[in-house]
Coordinates of C-alpha atoms and ligand atoms in Angstrom, one line a residue:
X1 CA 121.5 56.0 147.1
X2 CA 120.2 59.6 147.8
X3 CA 119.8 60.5 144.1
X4 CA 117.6 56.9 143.8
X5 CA 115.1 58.3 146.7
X6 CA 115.1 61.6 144.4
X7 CA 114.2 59.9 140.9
X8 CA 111.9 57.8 142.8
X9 CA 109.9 60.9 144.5
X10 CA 110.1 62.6 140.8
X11 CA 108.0 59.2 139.3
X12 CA 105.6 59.7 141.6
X13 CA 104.2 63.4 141.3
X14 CA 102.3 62.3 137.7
X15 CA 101.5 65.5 137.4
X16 CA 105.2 66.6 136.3
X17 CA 106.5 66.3 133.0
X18 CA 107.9 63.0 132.4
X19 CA 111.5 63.7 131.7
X20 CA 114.0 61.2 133.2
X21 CA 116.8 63.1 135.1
X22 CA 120.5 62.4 133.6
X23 CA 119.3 61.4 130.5
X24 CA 121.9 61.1 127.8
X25 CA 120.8 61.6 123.9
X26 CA 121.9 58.7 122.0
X27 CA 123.7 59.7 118.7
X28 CA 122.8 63.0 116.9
X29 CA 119.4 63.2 115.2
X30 CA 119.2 64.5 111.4
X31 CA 116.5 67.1 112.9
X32 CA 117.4 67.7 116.4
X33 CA 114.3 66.3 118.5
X34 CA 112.7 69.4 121.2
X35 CA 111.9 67.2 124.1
X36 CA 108.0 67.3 124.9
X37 CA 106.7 68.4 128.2
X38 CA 103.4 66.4 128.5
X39 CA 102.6 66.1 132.1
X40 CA 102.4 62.1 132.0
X41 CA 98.6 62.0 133.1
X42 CA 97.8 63.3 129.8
X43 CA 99.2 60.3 128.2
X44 CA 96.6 58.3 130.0
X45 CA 93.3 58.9 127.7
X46 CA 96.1 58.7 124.5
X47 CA 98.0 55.2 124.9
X48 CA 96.3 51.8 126.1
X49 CA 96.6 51.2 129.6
X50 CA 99.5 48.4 129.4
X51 CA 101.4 50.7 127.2
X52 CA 100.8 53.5 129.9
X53 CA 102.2 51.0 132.6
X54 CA 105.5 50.5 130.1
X55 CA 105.7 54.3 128.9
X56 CA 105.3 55.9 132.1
X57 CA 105.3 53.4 134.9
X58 CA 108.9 51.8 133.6
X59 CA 106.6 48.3 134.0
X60 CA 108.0 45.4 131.7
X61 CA 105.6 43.5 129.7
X62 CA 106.0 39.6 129.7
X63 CA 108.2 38.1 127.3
X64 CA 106.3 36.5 124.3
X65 CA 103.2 39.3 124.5
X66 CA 103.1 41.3 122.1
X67 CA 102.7 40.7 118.4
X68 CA 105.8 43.2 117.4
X69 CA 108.3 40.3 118.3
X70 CA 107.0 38.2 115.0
X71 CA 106.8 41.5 112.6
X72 CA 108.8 40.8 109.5
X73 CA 107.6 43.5 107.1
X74 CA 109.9 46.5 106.6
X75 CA 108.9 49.8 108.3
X76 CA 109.7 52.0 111.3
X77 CA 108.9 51.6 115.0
X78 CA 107.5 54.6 116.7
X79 CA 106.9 55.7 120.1
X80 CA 103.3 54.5 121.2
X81 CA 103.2 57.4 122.8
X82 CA 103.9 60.7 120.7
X83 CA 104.9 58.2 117.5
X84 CA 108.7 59.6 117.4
X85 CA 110.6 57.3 114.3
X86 CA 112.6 54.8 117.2
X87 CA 113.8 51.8 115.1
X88 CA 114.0 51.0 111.8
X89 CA 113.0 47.4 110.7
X90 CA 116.7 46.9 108.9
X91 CA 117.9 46.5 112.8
X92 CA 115.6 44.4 114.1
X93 CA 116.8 40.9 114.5
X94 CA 115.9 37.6 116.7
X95 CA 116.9 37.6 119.9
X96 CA 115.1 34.8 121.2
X97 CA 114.5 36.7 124.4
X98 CA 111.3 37.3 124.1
X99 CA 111.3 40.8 123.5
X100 CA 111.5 43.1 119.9
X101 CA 115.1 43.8 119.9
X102 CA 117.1 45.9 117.6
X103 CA 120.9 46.4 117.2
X104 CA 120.9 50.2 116.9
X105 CA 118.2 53.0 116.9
X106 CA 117.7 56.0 115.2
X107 CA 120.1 58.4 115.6
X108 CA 119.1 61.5 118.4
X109 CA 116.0 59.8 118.7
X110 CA 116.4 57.8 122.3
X111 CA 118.4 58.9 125.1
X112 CA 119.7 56.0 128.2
X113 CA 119.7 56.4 131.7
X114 CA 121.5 54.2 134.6
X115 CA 118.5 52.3 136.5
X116 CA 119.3 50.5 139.7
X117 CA 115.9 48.5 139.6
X118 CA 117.3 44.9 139.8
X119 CA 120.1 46.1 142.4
X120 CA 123.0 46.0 139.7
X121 CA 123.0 49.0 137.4
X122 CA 121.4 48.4 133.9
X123 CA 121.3 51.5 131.2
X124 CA 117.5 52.6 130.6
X125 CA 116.6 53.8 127.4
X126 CA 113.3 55.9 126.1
X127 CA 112.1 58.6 123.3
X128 CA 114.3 61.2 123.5
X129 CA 111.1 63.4 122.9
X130 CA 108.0 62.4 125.1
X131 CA 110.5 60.4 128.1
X132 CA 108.2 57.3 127.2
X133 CA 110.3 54.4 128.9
X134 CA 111.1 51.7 125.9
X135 CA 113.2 49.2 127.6
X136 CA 117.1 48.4 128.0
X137 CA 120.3 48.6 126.1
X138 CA 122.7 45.3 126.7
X139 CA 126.4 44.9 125.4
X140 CA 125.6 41.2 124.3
X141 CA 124.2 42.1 120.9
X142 CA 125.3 40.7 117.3
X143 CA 128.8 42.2 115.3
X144 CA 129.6 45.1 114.5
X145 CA 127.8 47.2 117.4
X146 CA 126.9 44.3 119.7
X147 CA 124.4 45.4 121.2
X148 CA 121.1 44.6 122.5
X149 CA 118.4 46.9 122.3
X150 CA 115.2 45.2 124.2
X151 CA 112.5 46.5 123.6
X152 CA 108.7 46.0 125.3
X153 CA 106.8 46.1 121.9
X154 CA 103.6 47.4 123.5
X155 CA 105.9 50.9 124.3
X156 CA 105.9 50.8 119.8
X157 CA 103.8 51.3 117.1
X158 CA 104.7 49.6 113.9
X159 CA 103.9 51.5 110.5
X160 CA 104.7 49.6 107.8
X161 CA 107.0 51.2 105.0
X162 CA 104.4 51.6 101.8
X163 CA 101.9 53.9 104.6
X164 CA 102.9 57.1 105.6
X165 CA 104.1 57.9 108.9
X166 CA 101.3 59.7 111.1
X167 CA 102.2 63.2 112.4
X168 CA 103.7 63.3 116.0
X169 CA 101.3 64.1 118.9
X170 CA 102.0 66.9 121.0
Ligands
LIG1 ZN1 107.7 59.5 122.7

């Protein structure tokens, strides 16, 4: 309970880097990622102001918003924020929840966190380089992994695969 007022009083000074405390690197990244400390109000002239909410507010969007949940072309999913590779297109799939969801992401590139937000703990995942919040990871995902990476689709930028991917922001 005492480290939950702590991460709480963290969220709240915007003016800190926005690195979640006991985050845990998912996987090993073919170039290792060197996390990015952006002090999180800069983000706010960069990303729209619902993807702010979602990056750096941990703020869900409604299910059925954004227009990621019906992309079908192959390509990679970036962080809206500093456009980190997250997903590839391959492990996107249907969830019917609502929400882009994807059975794996890219190796090194996210990293999870416990959250206690709905009172039960759930495992919070974002970039592994800006701390952009993404969504959550659930064990109820399709063979052989099974699991469910939800994802709020404004927290991604989509680039299909015949354009180049843009540089990352810093
Ligand atoms: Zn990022």
């Amino acid at each position: 309970m005492k480290r939950r007022v702590v991460l709480k009083s963290f969220a709240a000074a915007s003016i800190l880097p926005f690195i979640p405390s006991c985050s845990q690197v998912v996987g090993e990244a073919a170039t290792p990622i060197t996390p990015l400390n952006k002090p999180r109000n800069e983000w706010k002239g960069l990303v729209s102001p619902r993807a702010y909410q979602i990056l750096f507010e941990e703020a869900t969007e409604r299910p059925e918003s954004s227009n990621l949940l019906y992309e079908e072309r192959e390509g990679t999913y970036l962080c809206a924020a500093c456009y980190l590779p997250l997903f590839e297109s391959a492990h996107k799939y249907e969830s019917w929840t609502g929400w882009p969801s994807f059975t794996q992401p890219i190796a090194g590139h996210v990293a999870t966190k416990v959250d206690f937000k709905m009172i039960w703990p759930r495992t919070e995942y974002h970039c592994a380089r800006c701390g952009g919040h993404q969504g959550h990871v659930f064990k109820d995902g399709p063979p052989p992994r099974g699991e469910r990476w939800c994802n709020n689709g404004y927290a991604l930028k989509f680039v299909p695969a015949e354009e180049a991917l843009p540089l990352l922001r810093s």
